[in-house]
Structures are given as C-alpha cells and as structure tokens.
Short mmCIF file of C-alpha atoms in Angstrom, two decimals:
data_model
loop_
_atom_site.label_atom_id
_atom_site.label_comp_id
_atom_site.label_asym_id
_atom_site.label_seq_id
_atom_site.Cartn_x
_atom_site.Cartn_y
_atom_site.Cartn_z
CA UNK A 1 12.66 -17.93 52.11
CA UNK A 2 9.89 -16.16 50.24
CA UNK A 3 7.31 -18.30 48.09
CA UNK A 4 7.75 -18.12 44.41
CA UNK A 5 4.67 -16.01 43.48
CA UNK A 6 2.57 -18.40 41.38
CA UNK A 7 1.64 -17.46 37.34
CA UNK A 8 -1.97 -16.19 36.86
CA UNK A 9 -3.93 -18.78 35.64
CA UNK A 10 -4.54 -18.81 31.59
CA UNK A 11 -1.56 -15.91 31.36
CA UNK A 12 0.05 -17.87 28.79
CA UNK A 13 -3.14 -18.74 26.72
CA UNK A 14 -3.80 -14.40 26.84
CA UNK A 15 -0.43 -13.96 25.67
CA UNK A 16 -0.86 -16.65 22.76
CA UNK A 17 -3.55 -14.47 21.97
CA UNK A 18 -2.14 -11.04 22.23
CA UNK A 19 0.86 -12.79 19.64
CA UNK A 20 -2.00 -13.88 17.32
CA UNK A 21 -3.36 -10.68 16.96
CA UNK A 22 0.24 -8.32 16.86
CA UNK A 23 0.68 -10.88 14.14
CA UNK A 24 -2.63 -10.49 11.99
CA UNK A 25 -2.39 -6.37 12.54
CA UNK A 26 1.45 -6.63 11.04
CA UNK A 27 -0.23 -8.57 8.14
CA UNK A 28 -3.09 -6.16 7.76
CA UNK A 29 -0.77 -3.34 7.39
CA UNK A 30 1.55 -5.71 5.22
CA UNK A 31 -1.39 -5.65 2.77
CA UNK A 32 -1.79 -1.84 2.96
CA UNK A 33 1.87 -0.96 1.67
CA UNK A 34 1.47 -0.35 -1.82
CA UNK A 35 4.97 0.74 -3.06
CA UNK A 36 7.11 -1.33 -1.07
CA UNK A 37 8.82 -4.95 -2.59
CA UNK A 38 8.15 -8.09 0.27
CA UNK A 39 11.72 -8.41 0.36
CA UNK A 40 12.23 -4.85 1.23
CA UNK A 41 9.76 -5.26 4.48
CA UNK A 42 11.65 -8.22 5.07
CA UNK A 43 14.70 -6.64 5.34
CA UNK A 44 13.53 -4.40 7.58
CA UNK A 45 12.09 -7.06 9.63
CA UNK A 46 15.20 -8.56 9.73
CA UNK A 47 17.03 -4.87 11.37
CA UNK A 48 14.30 -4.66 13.91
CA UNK A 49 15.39 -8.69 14.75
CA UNK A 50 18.70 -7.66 14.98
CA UNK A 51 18.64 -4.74 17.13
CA UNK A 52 16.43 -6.75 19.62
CA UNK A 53 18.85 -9.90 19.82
CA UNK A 54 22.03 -7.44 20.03
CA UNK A 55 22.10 -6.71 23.62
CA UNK A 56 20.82 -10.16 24.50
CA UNK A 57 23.71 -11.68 22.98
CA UNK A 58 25.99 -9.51 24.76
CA UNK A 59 24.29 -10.02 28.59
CA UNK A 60 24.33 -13.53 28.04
CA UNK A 61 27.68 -13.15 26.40
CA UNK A 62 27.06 -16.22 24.07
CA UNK A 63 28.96 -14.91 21.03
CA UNK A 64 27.81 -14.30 17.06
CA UNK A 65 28.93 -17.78 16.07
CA UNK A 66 27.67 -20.31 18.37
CA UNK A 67 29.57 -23.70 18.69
CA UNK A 68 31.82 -25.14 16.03
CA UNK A 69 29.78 -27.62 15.66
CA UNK A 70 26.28 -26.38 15.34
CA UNK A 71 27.12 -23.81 12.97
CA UNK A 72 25.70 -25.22 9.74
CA UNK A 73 22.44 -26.03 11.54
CA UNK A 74 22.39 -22.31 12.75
CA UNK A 75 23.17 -21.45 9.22
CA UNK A 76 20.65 -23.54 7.06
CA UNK A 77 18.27 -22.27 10.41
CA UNK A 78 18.44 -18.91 9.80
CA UNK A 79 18.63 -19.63 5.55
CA UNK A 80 15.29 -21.47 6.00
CA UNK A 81 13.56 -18.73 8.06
CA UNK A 82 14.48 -15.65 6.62
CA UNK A 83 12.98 -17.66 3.32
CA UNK A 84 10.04 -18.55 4.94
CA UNK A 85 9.54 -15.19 5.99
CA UNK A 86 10.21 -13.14 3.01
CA UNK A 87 8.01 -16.25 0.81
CA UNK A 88 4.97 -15.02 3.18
CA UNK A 89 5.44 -11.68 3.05
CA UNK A 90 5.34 -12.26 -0.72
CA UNK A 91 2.07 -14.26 0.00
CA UNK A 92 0.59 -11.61 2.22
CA UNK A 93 0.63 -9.32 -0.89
CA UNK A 94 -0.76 -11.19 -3.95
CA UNK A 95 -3.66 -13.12 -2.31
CA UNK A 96 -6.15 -12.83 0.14
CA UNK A 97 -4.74 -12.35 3.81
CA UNK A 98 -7.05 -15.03 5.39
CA UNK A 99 -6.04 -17.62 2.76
CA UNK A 100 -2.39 -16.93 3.32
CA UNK A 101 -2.82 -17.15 6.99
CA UNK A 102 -4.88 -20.42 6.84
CA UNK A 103 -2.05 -22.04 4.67
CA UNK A 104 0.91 -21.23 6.97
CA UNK A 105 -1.25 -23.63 9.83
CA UNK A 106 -0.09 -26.42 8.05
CA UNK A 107 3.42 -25.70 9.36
CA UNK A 108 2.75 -28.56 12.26
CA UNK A 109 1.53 -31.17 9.91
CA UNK A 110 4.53 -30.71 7.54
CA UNK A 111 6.72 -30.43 11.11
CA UNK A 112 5.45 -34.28 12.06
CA UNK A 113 5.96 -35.59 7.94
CA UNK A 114 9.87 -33.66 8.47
CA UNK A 115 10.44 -35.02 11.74
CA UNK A 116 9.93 -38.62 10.86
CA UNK A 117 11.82 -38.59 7.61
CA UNK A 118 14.83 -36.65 9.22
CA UNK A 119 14.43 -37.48 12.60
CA UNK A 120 13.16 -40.89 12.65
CA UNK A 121 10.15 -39.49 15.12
CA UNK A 122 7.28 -41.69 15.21
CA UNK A 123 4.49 -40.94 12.01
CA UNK A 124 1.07 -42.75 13.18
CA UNK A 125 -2.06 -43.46 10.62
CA UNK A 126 -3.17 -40.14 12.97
CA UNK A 127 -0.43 -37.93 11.57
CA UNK A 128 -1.02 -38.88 7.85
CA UNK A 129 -4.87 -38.52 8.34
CA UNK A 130 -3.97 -35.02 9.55
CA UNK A 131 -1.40 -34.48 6.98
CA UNK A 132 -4.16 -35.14 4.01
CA UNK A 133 -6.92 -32.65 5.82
CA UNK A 134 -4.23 -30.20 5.79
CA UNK A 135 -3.19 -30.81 2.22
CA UNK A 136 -7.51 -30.63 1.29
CA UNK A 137 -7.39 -27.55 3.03
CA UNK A 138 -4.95 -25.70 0.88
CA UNK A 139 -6.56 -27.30 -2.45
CA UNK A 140 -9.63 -25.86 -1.28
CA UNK A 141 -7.95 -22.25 -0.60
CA UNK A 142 -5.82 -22.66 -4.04
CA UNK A 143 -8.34 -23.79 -6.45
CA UNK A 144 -7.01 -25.12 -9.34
CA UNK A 145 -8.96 -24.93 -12.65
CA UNK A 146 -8.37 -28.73 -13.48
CA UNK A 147 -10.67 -29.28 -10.56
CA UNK A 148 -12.37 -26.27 -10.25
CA UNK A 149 -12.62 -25.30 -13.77
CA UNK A 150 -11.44 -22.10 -15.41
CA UNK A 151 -13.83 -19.61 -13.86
CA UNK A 152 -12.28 -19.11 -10.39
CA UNK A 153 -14.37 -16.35 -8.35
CA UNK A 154 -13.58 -14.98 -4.45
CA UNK A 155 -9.68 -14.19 -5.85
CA UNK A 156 -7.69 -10.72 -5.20
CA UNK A 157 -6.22 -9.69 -8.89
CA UNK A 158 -5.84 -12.51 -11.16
CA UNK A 159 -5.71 -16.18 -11.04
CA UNK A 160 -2.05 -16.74 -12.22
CA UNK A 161 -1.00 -14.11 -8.71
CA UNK A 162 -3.49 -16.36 -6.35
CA UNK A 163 -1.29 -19.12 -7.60
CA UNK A 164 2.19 -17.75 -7.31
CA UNK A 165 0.90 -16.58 -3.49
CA UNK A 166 -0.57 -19.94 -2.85
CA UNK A 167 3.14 -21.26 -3.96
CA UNK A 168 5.05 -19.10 -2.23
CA UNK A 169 2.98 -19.81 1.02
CA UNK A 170 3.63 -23.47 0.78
CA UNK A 171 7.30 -23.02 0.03
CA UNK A 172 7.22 -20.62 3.38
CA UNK A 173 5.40 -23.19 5.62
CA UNK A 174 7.80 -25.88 4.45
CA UNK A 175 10.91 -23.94 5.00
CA UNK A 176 9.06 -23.21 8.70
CA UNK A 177 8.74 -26.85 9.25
CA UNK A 178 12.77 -27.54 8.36
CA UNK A 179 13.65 -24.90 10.86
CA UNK A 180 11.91 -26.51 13.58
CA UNK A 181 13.10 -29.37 12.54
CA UNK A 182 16.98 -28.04 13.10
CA UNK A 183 16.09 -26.23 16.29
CA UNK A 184 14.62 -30.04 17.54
CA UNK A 185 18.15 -31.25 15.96
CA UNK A 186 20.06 -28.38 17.76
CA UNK A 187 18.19 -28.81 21.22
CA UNK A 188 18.74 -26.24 24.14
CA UNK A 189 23.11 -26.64 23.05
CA UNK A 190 22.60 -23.07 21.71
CA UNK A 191 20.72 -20.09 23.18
CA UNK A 192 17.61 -19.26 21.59
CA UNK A 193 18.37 -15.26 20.87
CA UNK A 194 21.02 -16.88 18.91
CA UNK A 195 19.15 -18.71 16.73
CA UNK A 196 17.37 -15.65 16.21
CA UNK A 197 20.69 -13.51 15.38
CA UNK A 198 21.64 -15.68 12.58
CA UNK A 199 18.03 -15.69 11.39
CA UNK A 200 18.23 -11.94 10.80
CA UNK A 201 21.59 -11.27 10.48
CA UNK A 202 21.07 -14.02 7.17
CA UNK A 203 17.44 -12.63 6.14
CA UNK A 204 18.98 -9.34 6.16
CA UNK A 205 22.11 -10.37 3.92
CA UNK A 206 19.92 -12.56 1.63
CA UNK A 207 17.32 -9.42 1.25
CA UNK A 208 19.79 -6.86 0.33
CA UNK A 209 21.60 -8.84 -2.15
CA UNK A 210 17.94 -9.71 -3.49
CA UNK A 211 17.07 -6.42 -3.97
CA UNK A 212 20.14 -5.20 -5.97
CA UNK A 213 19.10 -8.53 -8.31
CA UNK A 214 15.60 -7.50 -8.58
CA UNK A 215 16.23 -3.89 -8.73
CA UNK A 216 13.50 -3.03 -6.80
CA UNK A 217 15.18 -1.06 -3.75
CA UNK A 218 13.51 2.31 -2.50
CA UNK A 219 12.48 4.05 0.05
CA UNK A 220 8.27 4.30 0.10
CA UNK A 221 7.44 7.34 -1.37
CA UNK A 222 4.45 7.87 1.00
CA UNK A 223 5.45 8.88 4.63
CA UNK A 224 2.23 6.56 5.75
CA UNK A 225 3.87 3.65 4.02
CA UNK A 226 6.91 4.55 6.20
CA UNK A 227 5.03 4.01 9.20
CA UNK A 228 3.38 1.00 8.62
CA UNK A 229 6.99 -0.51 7.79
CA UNK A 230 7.93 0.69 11.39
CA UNK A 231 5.07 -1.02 12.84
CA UNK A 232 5.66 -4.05 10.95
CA UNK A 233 8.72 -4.42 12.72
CA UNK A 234 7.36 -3.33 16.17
CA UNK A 235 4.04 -5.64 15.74
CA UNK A 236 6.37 -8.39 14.08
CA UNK A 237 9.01 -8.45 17.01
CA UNK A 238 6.52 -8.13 19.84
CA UNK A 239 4.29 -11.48 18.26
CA UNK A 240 7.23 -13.22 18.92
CA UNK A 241 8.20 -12.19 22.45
CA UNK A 242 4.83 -12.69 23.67
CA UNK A 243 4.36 -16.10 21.76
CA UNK A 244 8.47 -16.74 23.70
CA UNK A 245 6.44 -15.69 26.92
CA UNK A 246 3.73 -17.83 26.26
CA UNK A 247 5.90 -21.29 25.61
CA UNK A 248 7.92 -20.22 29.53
CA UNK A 249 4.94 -20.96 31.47
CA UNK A 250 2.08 -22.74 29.04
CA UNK A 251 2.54 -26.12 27.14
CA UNK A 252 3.14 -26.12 23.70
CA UNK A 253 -0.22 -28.06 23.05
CA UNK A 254 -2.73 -25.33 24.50
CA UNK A 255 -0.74 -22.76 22.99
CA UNK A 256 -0.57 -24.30 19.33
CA UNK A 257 -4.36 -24.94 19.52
CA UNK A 258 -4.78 -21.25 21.02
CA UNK A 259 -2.23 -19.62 17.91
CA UNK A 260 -5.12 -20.93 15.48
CA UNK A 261 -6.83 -17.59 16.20
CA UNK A 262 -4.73 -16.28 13.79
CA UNK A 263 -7.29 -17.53 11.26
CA UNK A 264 -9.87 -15.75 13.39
CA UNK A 265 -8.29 -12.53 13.69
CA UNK A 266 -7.09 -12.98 9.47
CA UNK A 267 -10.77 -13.28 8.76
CA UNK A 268 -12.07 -10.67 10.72
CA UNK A 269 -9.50 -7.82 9.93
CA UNK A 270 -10.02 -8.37 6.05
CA UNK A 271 -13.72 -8.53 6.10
CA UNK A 272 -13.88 -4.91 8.16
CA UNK A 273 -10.04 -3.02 6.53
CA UNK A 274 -9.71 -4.99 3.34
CA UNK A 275 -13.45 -5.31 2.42
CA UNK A 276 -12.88 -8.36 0.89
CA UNK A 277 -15.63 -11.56 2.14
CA UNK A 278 -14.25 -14.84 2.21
CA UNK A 279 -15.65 -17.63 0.23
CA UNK A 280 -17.06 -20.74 1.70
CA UNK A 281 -14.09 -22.27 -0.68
CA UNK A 282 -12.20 -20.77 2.03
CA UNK A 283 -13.64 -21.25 4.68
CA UNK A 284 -14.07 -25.03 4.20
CA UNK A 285 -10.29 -24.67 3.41
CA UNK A 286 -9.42 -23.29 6.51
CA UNK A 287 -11.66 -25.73 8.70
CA UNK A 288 -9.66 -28.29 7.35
CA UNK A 289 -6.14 -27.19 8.24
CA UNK A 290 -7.45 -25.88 11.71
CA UNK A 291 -8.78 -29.42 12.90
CA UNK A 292 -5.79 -30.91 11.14
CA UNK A 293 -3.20 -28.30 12.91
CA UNK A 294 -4.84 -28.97 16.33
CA UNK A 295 -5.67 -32.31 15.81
CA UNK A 296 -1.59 -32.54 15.55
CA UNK A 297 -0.88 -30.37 18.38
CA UNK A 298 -3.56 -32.54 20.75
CA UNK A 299 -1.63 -35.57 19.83
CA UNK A 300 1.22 -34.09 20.87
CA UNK A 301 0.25 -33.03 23.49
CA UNK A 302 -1.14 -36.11 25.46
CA UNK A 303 1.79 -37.68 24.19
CA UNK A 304 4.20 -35.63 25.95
CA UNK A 305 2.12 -35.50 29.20
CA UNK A 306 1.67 -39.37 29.24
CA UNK A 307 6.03 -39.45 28.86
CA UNK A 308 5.89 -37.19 31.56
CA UNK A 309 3.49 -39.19 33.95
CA UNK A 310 5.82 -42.21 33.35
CA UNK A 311 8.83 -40.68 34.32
CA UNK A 312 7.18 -39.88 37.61
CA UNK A 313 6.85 -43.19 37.94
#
C-alpha cells in the first residue's frame, strides 16, 4: 500500500497564524463600519455560518437536531456563542480594538475556573495564579476611576463607552468559556458542523428578533460598508476553518500559545489603519493575560502529554 504522505512540519502552527490574522483584519474592518448596528454584522455572520455548515450537514447526513438527548446542550451552545459573538462585536466598536482583543484571551483562564465548578476538573494554586494575572490584565485595560482616578487618557470616545465595551467583552469571553465547557460536556457524540449549525441558525434568530426590539435594522447606506460586511463574513468563516485545520494535525497547547498573536496582529493593525497608539496601561494589560492565557495552555499541555505517555505504558 502507499505511505501516508507525512504533514509539513509547523503547518498547523502557519495555519494558527493565518486564523489569527483573518481574524484581526475582520476586526479591523469591524471598526471601519460606521452605520451598521453589531447585531446587524452579527447576523450576517451568522448567514455566512449557515451557508457553510449546510452542505456539510447534508454529506455527513447528521440531521438539524442532533440526538434527543444532547439537544439542550446544543441549544444553550449555540445561545452562549451567538452571545458571545454579537457582545464582541459590540466591543469591537466602542473601545479600542487591541484592548478588546487582549480581553477575549482570558477565555482559557475563565475555561479552567468553569470546568472545575461544572465539571469537577482539577483547579491547581497554578490555575488561580493564572486566573488573577488575567483578571489584573483586564483592570489594567478597563481602568476604573476609583483606582485610576477620574481623568482616564488613551480611551476611544468617552469613558462611560470604554466601560460598556470593557463589559460587554467580559460577558463575551465568559459566554466563550460556557460553550467550551458544553462542547467538553457534549464530547465527539455530536458532529462538530453541527454544533456550528445551531450556533448560527440561533445567533441568526436571536439577531433578527434583536433588531426589530432595538429598531435599528438597515441596510448600510455606503456600498463600501457593504463590502466590508461581506468580508466580515468571508474573513470570519475562513479564521475558523483554518484554526479547525490547525487543531487536525497540531496540539491544542502550541496552537493556543500560537492564537496569542491575535494581540500582535490587534496592536499592529490599529497603530497603522486606526491611528490610535496604545498605552503602556495596555500594554501591561495585555502582558498579563498573554502569560496568564499561555501559562494555562502550557499546563495543559504537559498535562495531556504526560496522560498520554502513561497510557503507553
């Protein structure tokens, strides 16, 4: 029989990469759309899902509903991360992009807190250290006057939006965590692109029926604003297939510690399109949750490799 050809070396690192950066340009042009709600781009987000997963569902013929009885976790899953996704959009527009950015990278600290609480996983003296650098971090990033006093510089707009984005981005990294918390629950029972279906197919639902609340559906008057909602979608969709592609052949330690140039790219695409420096508030804030995010994902890494050298014996 012919030899399996091996995987290039480091592929899975470049595509952990490439999904960084498709990620940070969808955010850039997130900040660029001027007349268009977040939970409008969501919902859009949420078609381009949708019409991805489609034909997946019906080669792998899996169904819309999954099994009876994983249903409410698929449900609450795809609640939880259309939240977390239209919460960051919201984010994405109020405050500075790096300082968003930096805040969702305390997803994997808030994972480990959720996972022990819910799942009885093992919390270690590591996991709370990381869990307060993480938690400094996004003090750092929010700056609140009690603290910091009343005079708050290095902010987009006013003080009381850098809050309500700083909010909103917590809210959206703990829904995150909960999600991966019920896919962990879930386990491989149900097929991923249908965890993904009822994420959009929900998002989409929950964004329309936000919209006619809010009163704030339209089309963007400005064909350019039209285009960077298409390439939203496009840059949103193809972050995620690469990051998928990276997870098939890389470990889920190199590639969490890799995803952290997110921050990188964040950082460098608003200093040269958004023209906006980061303070060292920020920057100190972001140090934080970066050592603390990869701190967690070394941990678990070595753990999972040291189960796995066991086994083999």
């Amino acid at each position: 029989g012919t030899k399996k050809k091996a995987v290039c070396p480091g592929l899975g690192l470049f595509y952990t990469i490439l999904s960084a950066f498709l990620f940070s340009v969808a955010s850039l042009f997130l900040k660029k759309i001027e007349d268009v709600h977040s939970v409008e781009v969501s919902a859009f987000r949420c078609v381009f899902q949708m019409a991805f997963v489609l034909p997946g569902l019906i080669y792998y013929k899996t169904g819309f509903l999954g099994p009876k009885g994983k249903r409410i976790f698929l449900f609450f899953r795809g609640f939880l991360g259309s939240t977390a996704m239209v919460l960051l959009y919201y984010a994405y527009q109020v405050m500075p992009l790096a300082d968003a950015t930096v805040i969702t990278f305390t997803s994997p600290v808030f994972t480990s807190l959720l996972a022990w609480i819910f799942l009885k996983e093992k919390y270690s003296l590591w996991d709370l250290l990381f869990t307060l650098f993480a938690i400094t971090g996004v003090i750092l990033i929010a700056r609140p006057p009690f603290l910091f006093g009343s005079h708050v510089t290095g902010i987009e707009g006013s003080y009381t939006n850098h809050l309500k984005g700083t909010i909103a981005a917590i809210t959206s990294t703990l829904s995150a965590a909960s999600t991966i918390v019920i896919l962990r629950k879930v386990g491989k029972s149900v097929h991923y692109f249908l965890s993904i279906w009822y994420y959009a197919v929900i998002g989409l639902i929950g964004c329309v029926i936000a919209l006619f609340v809010l009163n704030e559906w339209r089309l963007p008057h400005c064909g350019r604003d039209r285009v960077f909602l298409i390439l939203i979608g496009l840059l949103g969709l193809g972050g995620q297939v690469f990051l998928t592609k990276a997870l098939q052949i890389e470990k889920a330690g190199p590639v969490s510690i890799m995803k952290t140039m997110d921050v990188v790219f964040a950082f460098i695409l608003q200093v040269l399109f958004l023209n906006h420096l980061p303070t060292w508030w920020t920057v100190g804030g972001a140090l934080c949750v970066v050592a603390s995010s990869s701190g967690t994902a070394i941990r678990k890494w070595r753990h999972s490799v040291k189960k796995a050298k066991q086994r083999e014996i």
